[in-house]
Short mmCIF file of C-alpha atoms in Angstrom, two decimals:
data_model
loop_
_atom_site.label_atom_id
_atom_site.label_comp_id
_atom_site.label_asym_id
_atom_site.label_seq_id
_atom_site.Cartn_x
_atom_site.Cartn_y
_atom_site.Cartn_z
CA MET A 8 -12.54 8.47 -14.98
CA ARG A 9 -12.10 11.77 -13.23
CA VAL A 10 -9.93 11.84 -10.10
CA ALA A 11 -9.51 14.97 -8.00
CA LEU A 12 -8.22 15.73 -4.54
CA GLU A 13 -8.29 19.19 -3.04
CA ALA A 14 -7.24 19.47 0.57
CA GLU A 15 -6.01 22.33 2.67
CA GLU A 16 -5.01 22.96 6.23
CA GLY A 17 -3.03 26.03 7.20
CA LYS A 18 0.01 26.21 4.95
CA TRP A 19 -0.48 22.65 3.75
CA VAL A 20 -2.25 22.49 0.39
CA CYS A 21 -2.66 19.41 -1.77
CA ILE A 22 -4.26 19.59 -5.21
CA LYS A 23 -4.05 16.61 -7.57
CA LYS A 24 -6.35 16.15 -10.55
CA GLY A 25 -6.67 14.11 -13.70
CA GLU A 26 -9.15 12.77 -16.19
CA PHE A 27 -8.57 9.40 -17.79
CA ALA A 28 -10.09 7.34 -20.58
CA ASP A 29 -10.62 3.59 -20.24
CA SER A 30 -7.54 2.59 -22.24
CA PRO A 31 -4.65 0.51 -20.80
CA GLU A 32 -2.17 3.37 -20.80
CA GLU A 33 -4.63 5.84 -19.23
CA ARG A 34 -5.61 3.29 -16.58
CA ILE A 35 -1.93 3.07 -15.65
CA ASP A 36 -1.67 6.88 -15.50
CA CYS A 37 -4.80 6.93 -13.34
CA ALA A 38 -3.29 4.32 -10.98
CA ARG A 39 -0.13 6.44 -10.80
CA LEU A 40 -2.14 9.55 -9.78
CA LEU A 41 -4.16 7.55 -7.23
CA ALA A 42 -0.91 6.16 -5.74
CA SER A 43 0.40 9.69 -5.41
CA ILE A 44 -2.87 10.78 -3.72
CA VAL A 45 -2.66 7.85 -1.30
CA GLU A 46 0.94 8.75 -0.43
CA SER A 47 0.09 12.40 0.31
CA ALA A 48 -3.11 11.58 2.22
CA ARG A 49 -1.38 8.90 4.27
CA ARG A 50 1.56 11.16 5.18
CA LYS A 51 -0.73 14.00 6.31
CA LEU A 52 -3.13 11.69 8.11
CA ARG A 53 -0.30 10.14 10.12
CA GLN A 54 0.94 13.61 11.02
CA GLU A 55 -2.56 14.70 12.09
CA LYS A 56 -3.07 11.55 14.16
CA GLY A 57 0.26 12.13 15.89
CA ILE A 58 1.81 8.88 14.68
CA ASP A 59 5.52 9.28 15.28
CA PRO A 60 7.71 7.21 12.91
CA GLU A 61 10.59 7.37 15.42
CA THR A 62 8.47 5.63 18.06
CA ILE A 63 7.63 2.81 15.65
CA ALA A 64 11.26 2.63 14.46
CA ARG A 65 12.43 2.22 18.06
CA ILE A 66 10.03 -0.69 18.54
CA CYS A 67 11.46 -2.73 15.65
CA GLY A 68 14.99 -1.26 15.45
CA ALA A 69 14.54 0.29 11.99
CA LYS A 70 17.15 2.83 10.87
CA TYR A 71 16.53 6.00 8.89
CA ASN A 72 17.63 5.59 5.28
CA ARG A 73 18.55 9.00 3.82
CA ARG A 74 18.32 7.80 0.21
CA GLN A 75 14.86 6.26 0.66
CA LYS A 76 13.83 9.04 3.09
CA LYS A 77 12.20 6.57 5.46
CA TYR A 78 12.91 4.15 8.28
CA VAL A 79 13.89 0.70 7.07
CA LEU A 80 14.70 -2.60 8.74
CA LYS A 81 16.53 -4.86 6.34
CA GLY A 82 16.79 -8.63 6.41
CA ARG A 83 14.39 -11.49 6.89
CA LYS A 84 11.99 -11.12 9.80
CA LYS A 85 10.95 -14.09 11.90
CA PRO A 86 7.24 -14.42 12.74
CA GLU A 87 8.14 -14.39 16.47
CA GLN A 88 9.78 -10.96 16.06
CA VAL A 89 6.85 -9.61 14.02
CA LYS A 90 4.46 -10.89 16.70
CA GLU A 91 6.43 -9.10 19.42
CA TRP A 92 6.41 -5.82 17.48
CA LEU A 93 2.68 -6.12 16.70
CA GLU A 94 2.01 -6.66 20.41
CA ARG A 95 3.80 -3.41 21.14
CA VAL A 96 2.08 -1.27 18.47
CA LYS A 97 -1.26 -2.73 19.53
CA GLY A 98 -0.94 -0.68 22.70
CA LEU A 99 -0.44 2.64 20.88
CA ASP A 100 -3.20 5.24 20.35
CA GLU A 101 -3.67 4.48 16.64
CA PRO A 102 -2.92 0.74 16.49
CA ASP A 103 -4.07 0.01 12.92
CA GLU A 104 -2.24 2.90 11.27
CA SER A 105 0.82 2.37 13.50
CA ALA A 106 0.90 -1.31 12.52
CA VAL A 107 0.72 -0.41 8.81
CA LEU A 108 3.66 1.99 9.30
CA LEU A 109 5.59 -0.72 11.17
CA LEU A 110 5.04 -3.13 8.27
CA GLU A 111 6.21 -0.51 5.77
CA MET A 112 9.46 -0.26 7.74
CA LEU A 113 9.76 -4.04 7.48
CA GLY A 114 9.37 -3.84 3.70
CA TYR A 115 5.68 -4.67 3.40
CA ASP A 116 4.33 -1.77 1.36
CA THR A 117 0.71 -1.81 0.21
CA VAL A 118 1.42 0.44 -2.75
CA PRO A 119 4.48 -0.16 -4.94
CA SER A 120 7.11 2.55 -4.77
CA GLN A 121 7.16 5.09 -7.59
CA LYS A 122 10.52 3.63 -8.69
CA THR A 123 9.20 0.06 -8.86
CA PHE A 124 6.12 1.28 -10.69
CA GLU A 125 8.15 3.15 -13.33
CA GLU A 126 10.73 0.36 -13.73
CA TYR A 127 8.00 -2.21 -14.12
CA LEU A 128 6.10 -0.18 -16.72
CA LYS A 129 9.35 0.48 -18.60
CA LYS A 130 10.22 -3.19 -18.68
CA MET A 131 6.74 -4.20 -19.77
CA SER A 132 6.47 -1.50 -22.44
CA LEU A 133 9.69 -2.82 -24.01
CA GLY A 134 7.70 -5.95 -24.77
CA THR A 135 10.42 -8.20 -23.38
CA GLU A 136 8.08 -9.91 -20.94
CA GLY A 137 5.28 -10.83 -23.29
CA TYR A 138 3.06 -7.85 -22.62
CA CYS A 139 3.08 -4.37 -24.05
CA PRO A 140 0.44 -2.09 -22.44
CA ARG A 141 0.96 0.71 -24.97
CA GLU A 142 -0.09 -1.52 -27.86
CA ASN A 143 -3.27 -2.90 -26.28
CA MET B 153 -12.81 23.03 2.18
CA PRO B 154 -10.35 20.98 4.11
CA VAL B 155 -10.95 17.90 1.88
CA LYS B 156 -12.73 17.40 -1.44
CA PHE B 157 -12.25 14.09 -3.21
CA GLU B 158 -13.74 12.76 -6.38
CA ALA B 159 -13.12 9.42 -8.08
CA ALA B 160 -15.11 6.85 -10.06
CA GLY B 161 -18.15 9.14 -10.12
CA GLU B 162 -18.29 9.52 -6.31
CA LYS B 163 -17.75 12.86 -4.63
CA HIS B 164 -16.85 13.39 -0.99
CA GLU B 165 -16.46 16.67 0.80
CA THR B 166 -15.89 17.30 4.48
CA GLU B 167 -14.58 20.01 6.76
CA ASP B 168 -13.01 17.36 8.99
CA LEU B 169 -9.46 16.84 7.69
CA VAL B 170 -8.81 13.52 9.44
CA GLN B 171 -12.15 12.04 8.44
CA GLY B 172 -11.73 13.33 4.88
CA LEU B 173 -8.23 11.95 4.40
CA GLY B 174 -9.34 8.65 5.92
CA ARG B 175 -12.08 8.47 3.32
CA VAL B 176 -9.60 9.34 0.55
CA LEU B 177 -7.45 6.36 1.56
CA GLU B 178 -10.46 4.09 1.82
CA LYS B 179 -11.65 5.01 -1.68
CA ALA B 180 -8.34 5.54 -3.51
CA TYR B 181 -6.52 2.37 -2.36
CA PRO B 182 -8.87 -0.15 -3.99
CA LEU B 183 -9.15 2.00 -7.09
CA ILE B 184 -5.39 1.83 -7.71
CA TRP B 185 -5.55 -1.93 -7.94
CA LYS B 186 -8.83 -1.85 -9.84
CA GLN B 187 -7.15 0.24 -12.51
CA LEU B 188 -4.29 -2.24 -12.77
CA ASP B 189 -6.43 -5.35 -12.45
CA GLY B 190 -5.80 -7.77 -15.29
CA LEU B 191 -3.65 -5.19 -17.00
CA ILE B 192 -0.17 -5.65 -15.69
CA ILE B 193 -0.31 -8.08 -12.79
CA ARG B 194 -2.04 -11.41 -12.52
CA SER B 195 -4.20 -10.49 -9.57
CA GLU B 196 -6.04 -13.84 -9.45
CA LEU B 197 -2.78 -15.52 -8.38
CA VAL B 198 -2.31 -12.86 -5.70
CA ARG B 199 -5.83 -13.38 -4.35
CA GLU B 200 -5.25 -17.15 -4.17
CA ALA B 201 -2.01 -16.54 -2.25
CA ALA B 202 -3.77 -14.16 0.17
CA GLU B 203 -6.48 -16.74 0.84
CA ARG B 204 -3.82 -19.35 1.52
CA LEU B 205 -2.10 -17.02 4.01
CA VAL B 206 -5.36 -15.88 5.65
CA PRO B 207 -8.06 -18.51 4.98
CA GLU B 208 -10.60 -16.72 7.20
CA PRO B 209 -10.56 -12.96 7.93
CA PHE B 210 -9.81 -12.06 11.56
CA ASP B 211 -8.77 -9.08 13.71
CA TRP B 212 -4.98 -8.91 14.05
CA LYS B 213 -5.33 -7.38 17.52
CA GLU B 214 -7.10 -10.53 18.74
CA ASP B 215 -4.41 -12.91 17.48
CA THR B 216 -1.03 -11.26 16.81
CA GLU B 217 0.66 -14.64 16.44
CA LYS B 218 -1.57 -15.66 13.54
CA ALA B 219 -1.22 -12.18 12.03
CA ALA B 220 2.59 -12.34 12.29
CA ARG B 221 2.66 -15.75 10.56
CA ALA B 222 0.50 -14.42 7.72
CA ILE B 223 2.67 -11.32 7.31
CA ALA B 224 5.92 -13.27 7.37
CA GLY B 225 4.42 -15.63 4.81
CA ILE B 226 4.03 -12.81 2.26
CA SER B 227 7.72 -12.96 1.37
CA SER B 228 8.17 -16.71 1.84
CA PRO B 229 9.70 -18.68 -1.05
CA LYS B 230 6.58 -20.86 -1.18
CA ILE B 231 4.29 -17.88 -1.82
CA THR B 232 6.78 -16.29 -4.25
CA ARG B 233 6.80 -19.53 -6.27
CA MET B 234 3.01 -19.51 -6.25
CA LEU B 235 2.90 -15.96 -7.68
CA GLU B 236 5.28 -16.84 -10.54
CA PRO B 237 6.66 -13.28 -10.96
CA ARG B 238 8.36 -12.75 -14.31
CA ASN B 239 10.87 -10.21 -13.00
CA ASP B 240 11.88 -8.36 -9.82
CA GLU B 241 9.57 -5.43 -10.48
CA GLU B 242 6.57 -7.68 -11.02
CA LYS B 243 7.51 -9.50 -7.82
CA GLU B 244 7.38 -6.16 -5.95
CA MET B 245 4.07 -5.19 -7.56
CA MET B 246 2.51 -8.52 -6.67
CA LYS B 247 3.94 -8.37 -3.16
CA ALA B 248 2.35 -4.93 -2.62
CA LEU B 249 -1.06 -6.16 -3.75
CA LEU B 250 -0.68 -9.32 -1.66
CA THR B 251 0.26 -7.21 1.38
CA ARG B 252 -2.80 -5.04 0.86
CA ILE B 253 -5.18 -8.01 0.65
CA VAL B 254 -3.58 -9.75 3.64
CA LEU B 255 -3.80 -6.57 5.75
CA GLU B 256 -7.45 -6.18 4.75
CA ARG B 257 -8.16 -9.77 5.76
CA ILE B 258 -6.56 -9.26 9.17
CA GLY B 259 -8.47 -6.00 9.70
CA MET B 260 -5.46 -3.69 9.66
CA ILE B 261 -6.72 -1.63 6.72
CA LYS B 262 -10.23 -1.06 5.38
#
């Protein structure tokens, strides 16, 4: 499968390309490239739509984590709290995208982090968990 | 060319940056999981869990209480037991896919 993104706006340029065969290891590489495309597209889209992470962070009390380079709210979240925060983002200009960003701050990512991805693949390729993608 | 995107034999090109990037997300998101499907995570278990959390799709903006319960349920011990992750990384991978399906079912993402 061929995957290619070319996007440009002012000084912002994003070019990501790859061609992959239908083998387990190439499907994983393809997923990795797609995840990177999603991350770049999402970041730029939020910027273009004027979604301010600080505004969302103030709603739920998330703090900026320098190591992770994002706002994070640790600990277990009660449904009542989540409901209250959803009610507040519902009133913003871009409710769906703002709600997705809120949930990312709460630890609900829709794409695994690059670190998790790599650690998982490493663990699985060692064959210690009963599956070895590189041998299939 | 603000945005040109090609994947799985489909090509999209638009001069509208916001519309183009929106389409990239719409197309690329499901493809990530399609590439991994059956390969490294047991996605059938994740789909079952998502259907338990959100039996019928609805719009989160119409019922934030129901949406909040479904979201909080993603990391509940009951759902984690149902997913049977074999290690912490697999747990995170499955949680990400589960989050995506739940958010789709409550209309937060396309």
